[in-house]
Amino acid sequence: MNRPTILTGDRTTGPLHIGHYAGSLSNRLRYQDSHEQFLLLADSQALTDNAHDPQKVRRNVIEVALDYLAVGIDPGRTAICLQSQIPALAELSMLYLNFVTVARLERNPTIKDEIRARGFGRDIPAGFLCYPAAQAADITAFKATVVPVGEDQAPLIEQTNEIVRRINAVAGCLVLPEARAIIPKAGRLPGIHGKAKMSKSSRNAIALSASSEQIRSAVRAMFTDPNHLRVEDPGRIEGNVVFAYLDAFDPDQDEIAELKAQYQRGGLGDGTIKARLEVILQDLIAPIRERRAQLSEDRGYVLEVIKEGTERARERTEATKREVVNALDLFQL
Ligand code: ATP
Ligand code: MG
């Protein structure tokens, strides 16, 4: 049976957080059997805004792989592979840069947000501005048609498909397939301070490896409604981080709807909703943390998993690269 291919990945900039769980990991777990799946440890992409600190990018390769294994990614079914060690990805990236304009890259809403968040101004590293083309190379090199990602990634998938259409048009055949993003209902999870999305680079995250004490203090510090001073006051749900997390993680959504109504009427304290959320997060993270601790004792095993996955990825992407080069009829020796 020919299963559709999934390609997703994470930048190796830090341990994964509950935003990743809600945004993409839960879908990746769901599709392990029905799809052929590749997970990319995106160290090359991580360098696009971390070139000053390559050690951080290196260190987090193992951290992110540990997170994958700890949440239940099964290396027997899903290939975990290292981006910088797959030459065809870099070669296709160079090629794809010719099928996108600087103006289009600068218009990408995700890139615009990220440039603003990082305060780059015009001093944006060229690699960062161009990473959507590299991401298009990642997705298409695996011939992935399904990409489970967080909401912030939707414009990047659109841009990938634009590049695919241009290449197919020049080649005069459907050498590359278009891809479809699968975005979870919960959308993008905000950071604990409520200002931006939760992100590894912003110190606003709850890691999947967080200790019980770290979870407790993050929930305590969480942004709610600054005008909801007394329990009997009416409170706001919009922008309230605790409710955003309850939406994403509480299995009893009917009860959450009732709690929201009560909060808006007045009579429900922040302490009560925070206590409910803390229990849910402690229960979610505790088994992941335990399994991660066990796995981190066996670095050799983790390395073997990455090596095997990368080998499979090399074969797959090399074949696609050859097809693209043939379809474009480039000179070959
Ligand atoms: P960085 O700060 O280094 O960019 P990040 O936390 O944004 O890290 P990425 O590696 O860029 O994480 O993203 C990997 C995947 O996780 C993407 O599919 C992205 O959409 C998803 N994701 C990241 N943050 C969130 C979030 N807060 N809510 C939902 N999904 C998210
Ligand atoms: Mg990111």
Coordinates of C-alpha atoms and ligand atoms in Angstrom, one line a residue:
M1 CA 0.0 0.0 0.0
N2 CA 1.3 3.5 -0.9
R3 CA 0.8 5.7 2.1
P4 CA 0.9 9.5 1.7
T5 CA 4.1 11.1 3.0
I6 CA 4.3 13.5 5.9
L7 CA 7.2 15.8 6.4
T8 CA 7.5 18.1 9.4
G9 CA 10.2 19.2 11.7
D10 CA 11.4 21.5 14.4
R11 CA 14.3 23.9 14.6
T12 CA 17.0 22.6 17.1
T13 CA 16.9 25.8 19.1
G14 CA 15.7 24.4 22.4
P15 CA 13.6 21.6 24.0
L16 CA 10.1 21.3 22.7
H17 CA 7.2 22.9 24.5
I18 CA 3.4 22.3 25.0
G19 CA 2.8 24.6 22.0
H20 CA 4.5 21.9 19.9
Y21 CA 2.4 19.3 21.5
A22 CA -0.9 21.0 20.7
G23 CA 0.3 22.4 17.4
S24 CA 2.0 19.5 15.7
L25 CA 3.2 16.6 17.8
S26 CA -0.2 15.3 18.6
N27 CA -1.1 15.1 14.9
R28 CA 2.2 13.5 14.1
L29 CA 1.5 10.8 16.7
R30 CA -2.0 10.3 15.2
Y31 CA -0.7 9.7 11.7
Q32 CA 2.2 7.4 12.4
D33 CA 0.4 4.4 11.0
S34 CA -1.7 5.9 8.2
H35 CA 1.2 7.8 6.6
E36 CA 4.9 7.4 5.9
Q37 CA 6.4 10.0 8.1
F38 CA 9.7 11.9 8.3
L39 CA 10.6 14.3 11.1
L40 CA 13.4 16.7 10.4
L41 CA 15.7 18.0 13.1
A42 CA 16.0 21.4 11.5
D43 CA 19.5 22.4 12.5
S44 CA 20.3 24.2 9.2
Q45 CA 17.2 26.3 9.6
A46 CA 18.0 26.9 13.3
L47 CA 21.3 28.5 12.1
T48 CA 19.5 31.1 10.1
D49 CA 19.0 33.2 13.2
N50 CA 21.6 31.5 15.5
A51 CA 24.8 31.6 13.4
H52 CA 26.4 33.4 16.4
D53 CA 25.8 30.4 18.6
P54 CA 26.3 27.1 16.6
Q55 CA 26.8 25.2 19.9
K56 CA 23.2 25.9 20.9
V57 CA 22.0 24.4 17.6
R58 CA 24.3 21.4 18.0
R59 CA 23.3 20.7 21.6
N60 CA 19.6 20.8 20.8
V61 CA 19.7 18.1 18.1
I62 CA 19.7 15.5 20.8
E63 CA 17.3 17.4 23.0
V64 CA 14.6 17.6 20.3
A65 CA 15.2 13.9 19.3
L66 CA 14.7 13.0 23.0
D67 CA 11.4 15.0 23.0
Y68 CA 10.2 13.1 19.9
L69 CA 11.0 9.7 21.4
A70 CA 9.6 10.7 24.8
V71 CA 6.2 11.8 23.5
G72 CA 5.8 8.5 21.6
I73 CA 7.3 9.0 18.2
D74 CA 8.2 5.4 17.2
P75 CA 11.5 5.3 15.1
G76 CA 10.3 2.0 13.6
R77 CA 7.5 3.9 11.9
T78 CA 8.7 7.4 11.7
A79 CA 12.2 8.4 10.4
I80 CA 13.9 11.0 12.6
C81 CA 16.5 12.8 10.4
L82 CA 19.1 15.5 10.6
Q83 CA 18.7 18.3 8.1
S84 CA 22.3 19.4 7.7
Q85 CA 23.4 15.9 6.9
I86 CA 21.0 15.5 3.9
P87 CA 22.9 17.1 0.9
A88 CA 19.9 17.1 -1.5
L89 CA 18.1 19.5 0.8
A90 CA 20.8 22.1 0.4
E91 CA 21.1 21.5 -3.3
L92 CA 17.3 21.9 -3.9
S93 CA 17.3 25.0 -1.7
M94 CA 19.8 26.7 -4.0
L95 CA 17.7 25.8 -7.0
Y96 CA 14.4 26.9 -5.5
L97 CA 15.8 30.4 -4.5
N98 CA 15.6 31.1 -8.3
F99 CA 11.9 30.5 -8.3
V100 CA 11.0 33.1 -5.6
T101 CA 11.5 36.8 -5.4
V102 CA 12.9 38.9 -2.5
A103 CA 9.7 40.9 -2.5
R104 CA 7.6 37.8 -2.1
L105 CA 9.8 36.5 0.7
E106 CA 9.5 39.9 2.5
R107 CA 5.7 39.8 2.1
N108 CA 5.4 36.4 3.8
P109 CA 3.3 37.2 7.0
T110 CA 5.2 34.6 9.1
I111 CA 8.5 36.0 8.1
K112 CA 7.3 39.6 8.7
D113 CA 6.2 38.6 12.3
E114 CA 9.4 36.8 13.0
I115 CA 11.6 39.6 11.7
R116 CA 9.7 42.0 14.0
A117 CA 9.9 39.6 17.0
R118 CA 13.7 39.3 16.5
G119 CA 14.2 43.0 16.0
F120 CA 16.2 42.4 12.8
G121 CA 15.1 45.4 10.8
R122 CA 17.2 45.5 7.6
D123 CA 20.0 43.5 9.3
I124 CA 18.2 40.3 8.6
P125 CA 20.5 37.4 7.8
A126 CA 19.9 36.4 4.2
G127 CA 19.5 32.8 5.2
F128 CA 16.6 33.8 7.5
L129 CA 14.8 35.7 4.8
C130 CA 15.2 32.8 2.4
Y131 CA 14.3 30.0 4.8
P132 CA 10.8 29.6 3.2
A133 CA 12.6 28.4 0.0
A134 CA 14.7 26.0 2.0
Q135 CA 11.5 24.8 3.8
A136 CA 9.9 24.3 0.4
A137 CA 12.9 22.1 -0.5
D138 CA 12.5 20.1 2.7
I139 CA 8.8 19.4 2.0
T140 CA 9.1 18.6 -1.7
A141 CA 12.3 16.6 -1.4
F142 CA 10.4 14.0 0.5
K143 CA 7.4 14.4 -1.9
A144 CA 5.3 15.2 1.2
T145 CA 1.7 16.0 0.5
V146 CA 0.6 16.4 4.2
V147 CA 2.3 18.8 6.6
P148 CA 0.9 18.9 10.2
V149 CA 2.0 22.2 11.6
G150 CA 1.0 25.0 13.9
E151 CA -1.1 27.9 12.5
D152 CA 2.0 30.2 12.1
Q153 CA 3.3 27.9 9.4
A154 CA 0.3 28.2 7.0
P155 CA 1.8 31.0 4.9
L156 CA 5.0 28.9 4.4
I157 CA 3.1 26.0 3.0
E158 CA 1.4 28.5 0.6
Q159 CA 4.7 29.8 -0.5
T160 CA 6.0 26.2 -1.0
N161 CA 3.1 25.5 -3.3
E162 CA 3.8 28.7 -5.3
I163 CA 7.4 27.5 -5.8
V164 CA 6.1 24.0 -6.8
R165 CA 3.8 25.4 -9.4
R166 CA 6.5 27.6 -10.9
I167 CA 8.9 24.6 -11.1
N168 CA 6.2 22.4 -12.6
A169 CA 5.3 25.1 -15.1
V170 CA 9.0 25.4 -16.3
A171 CA 9.5 21.7 -16.3
G172 CA 6.3 21.2 -18.3
C173 CA 5.2 18.3 -16.1
L174 CA 4.1 17.6 -12.5
V175 CA 7.5 16.7 -11.1
L176 CA 6.6 17.9 -7.6
P177 CA 3.4 17.5 -5.7
E178 CA 1.7 20.3 -3.8
A179 CA 1.3 20.0 0.0
R180 CA -1.6 20.5 2.3
A181 CA -1.1 21.8 5.9
I182 CA -3.0 20.2 8.7
I183 CA -3.6 22.8 11.4
P184 CA -5.2 21.9 14.7
K185 CA -8.3 23.6 15.9
A186 CA -6.5 25.1 18.9
G187 CA -4.4 27.3 16.4
R188 CA -1.3 28.7 17.9
L189 CA -0.7 28.5 21.6
P190 CA 0.2 31.8 23.2
G191 CA 3.2 32.1 25.5
I192 CA 2.5 32.3 29.2
H193 CA 2.6 36.1 29.2
G194 CA 0.0 36.3 26.5
K195 CA 1.9 38.6 24.2
A196 CA 3.3 36.4 21.5
K197 CA 3.0 32.8 20.5
M198 CA 4.8 30.3 22.7
S199 CA 8.2 29.8 21.3
K200 CA 11.5 28.2 22.3
S201 CA 13.3 31.5 21.6
S202 CA 11.1 33.7 23.8
R203 CA 11.3 32.4 27.3
N204 CA 7.6 32.2 27.4
A205 CA 7.3 28.4 27.1
I206 CA 6.5 25.4 29.2
A207 CA 8.8 22.7 28.1
L208 CA 7.7 19.1 27.7
S209 CA 10.6 18.3 30.0
A210 CA 9.6 20.9 32.6
S211 CA 9.9 19.9 36.3
S212 CA 6.8 19.8 38.4
E213 CA 8.0 23.0 40.1
Q214 CA 8.6 24.8 36.8
I215 CA 5.0 23.9 35.7
R216 CA 3.6 25.2 38.9
S217 CA 5.4 28.6 38.7
A218 CA 4.6 29.0 35.0
V219 CA 0.9 28.5 35.7
R220 CA 1.1 30.9 38.6
A221 CA 2.7 33.6 36.4
M222 CA 0.2 33.1 33.6
F223 CA -1.6 36.1 32.1
T224 CA -5.3 36.2 32.7
D225 CA -7.5 39.3 32.8
P226 CA -5.7 42.2 34.6
N227 CA -9.1 43.8 35.4
H228 CA -10.5 40.7 37.0
L229 CA -9.4 41.7 40.5
R230 CA -12.0 40.1 42.7
V231 CA -13.7 36.7 42.3
E232 CA -17.1 38.3 41.9
D233 CA -15.9 40.6 39.1
P234 CA -16.8 39.7 35.5
G235 CA -13.7 38.4 33.6
R236 CA -12.5 38.4 30.0
I237 CA -11.9 35.2 28.1
E238 CA -10.3 36.8 25.0
G239 CA -6.6 37.0 25.5
N240 CA -6.8 35.0 28.7
V241 CA -3.9 32.5 28.5
V242 CA -5.4 30.0 31.0
F243 CA -8.5 29.6 28.9
A244 CA -6.4 29.3 25.7
Y245 CA -4.6 26.4 27.4
L246 CA -7.8 24.8 28.7
D247 CA -9.2 24.9 25.2
A248 CA -6.1 23.1 23.9
F249 CA -5.7 20.5 26.7
D250 CA -8.8 20.0 28.8
P251 CA -10.6 16.8 27.5
D252 CA -14.0 18.1 29.0
Q253 CA -14.8 20.9 26.6
D254 CA -18.5 21.1 27.7
E255 CA -17.4 21.8 31.3
I256 CA -14.9 24.4 29.9
A257 CA -17.8 26.2 28.1
E258 CA -19.7 26.4 31.4
L259 CA -16.6 27.7 33.3
K260 CA -16.1 30.3 30.6
A261 CA -19.7 31.5 31.0
Q262 CA -19.3 31.6 34.8
Y263 CA -16.0 33.5 34.5
Q264 CA -17.6 36.1 32.2
R265 CA -20.6 36.6 34.6
G266 CA -18.3 36.9 37.6
G267 CA -17.9 34.4 40.5
L268 CA -15.0 32.3 39.3
G269 CA -11.5 33.1 40.5
D270 CA -8.3 32.9 38.6
G271 CA -6.9 30.5 41.3
T272 CA -9.7 28.0 40.5
I273 CA -9.1 27.9 36.8
K274 CA -5.3 27.9 37.3
A275 CA -5.5 24.9 39.7
R276 CA -7.6 23.0 37.1
L277 CA -5.0 23.8 34.4
E278 CA -2.1 22.8 36.6
V279 CA -3.4 19.3 37.2
I280 CA -3.9 18.8 33.5
L281 CA -0.4 20.0 32.6
Q282 CA 1.2 18.0 35.4
D283 CA -0.6 14.9 34.1
L284 CA 0.4 15.6 30.5
I285 CA 4.0 16.3 31.2
A286 CA 4.9 13.8 34.0
P287 CA 5.1 10.6 31.9
I288 CA 6.9 12.5 29.1
R289 CA 9.5 13.8 31.6
E290 CA 10.0 10.3 33.0
R291 CA 10.5 8.6 29.7
R292 CA 12.8 11.4 28.6
A293 CA 15.0 11.0 31.6
Q294 CA 15.3 7.2 30.9
L295 CA 16.1 7.8 27.3
S296 CA 18.7 10.4 28.0
E297 CA 20.7 7.7 29.8
D298 CA 21.2 6.0 26.4
R299 CA 22.7 8.6 24.1
G300 CA 24.0 5.8 21.8
Y301 CA 20.5 4.6 21.1
V302 CA 19.3 8.1 20.3
L303 CA 22.3 8.6 17.9
E304 CA 21.5 5.3 16.2
V305 CA 17.9 6.4 15.6
I306 CA 19.0 9.7 14.0
K307 CA 21.6 7.9 11.8
E308 CA 19.1 5.4 10.5
G309 CA 16.5 8.0 9.9
T310 CA 19.0 10.3 8.1
E311 CA 20.1 7.4 5.9
R312 CA 16.5 6.8 4.7
A313 CA 16.0 10.5 4.2
R314 CA 19.2 10.7 2.0
E315 CA 17.9 8.0 -0.3
R316 CA 14.5 9.6 -0.7
T317 CA 15.6 13.2 -1.2
E318 CA 18.5 12.3 -3.6
A319 CA 16.0 10.5 -5.9
T320 CA 13.7 13.6 -5.9
K321 CA 16.7 15.9 -6.6
R322 CA 17.6 13.8 -9.6
E323 CA 14.0 13.9 -10.9
V324 CA 13.9 17.8 -10.6
V325 CA 17.3 18.1 -12.3
N326 CA 16.1 15.8 -15.1
A327 CA 12.7 17.6 -15.4
L328 CA 14.4 21.0 -15.7
D329 CA 16.8 19.4 -18.2
L330 CA 19.9 20.9 -16.5
F331 CA 23.3 19.8 -18.0
Q332 CA 24.6 16.6 -16.4
L333 CA 27.9 15.0 -16.8
Ligands
ATP1 P1 11.8 29.1 17.6 O1 11.5 30.0 18.7 O2 13.2 28.6 17.6 O3 11.3 29.5 16.2 P2 9.4 27.5 17.9 O4 9.0 27.3 19.3 O5 8.7 28.6 17.1 O6 11.0 27.8 18.0 P3 9.7 25.8 15.6 O7 10.7 24.8 15.6 O8 9.9 27.1 14.9 O9 9.3 26.2 17.2 O10 8.3 25.2 15.1 C1 8.1 23.8 14.9 C2 6.6 23.5 14.8 O11 5.9 23.7 16.0 C3 5.9 24.3 13.7 O12 5.0 23.4 13.0 C4 5.2 25.3 14.4 O13 4.0 25.7 13.7 C5 4.8 24.5 15.7 N1 4.6 25.5 16.8 C6 5.6 26.2 17.4 N2 5.2 27.0 18.3 C7 3.8 26.8 18.4 C8 2.8 27.3 19.2 N3 3.0 28.2 20.1 N4 1.5 26.8 19.0 C9 1.3 25.9 18.1 N5 2.2 25.4 17.3 C10 3.5 25.8 17.4
MG2 MG 9.5 29.1 15.1

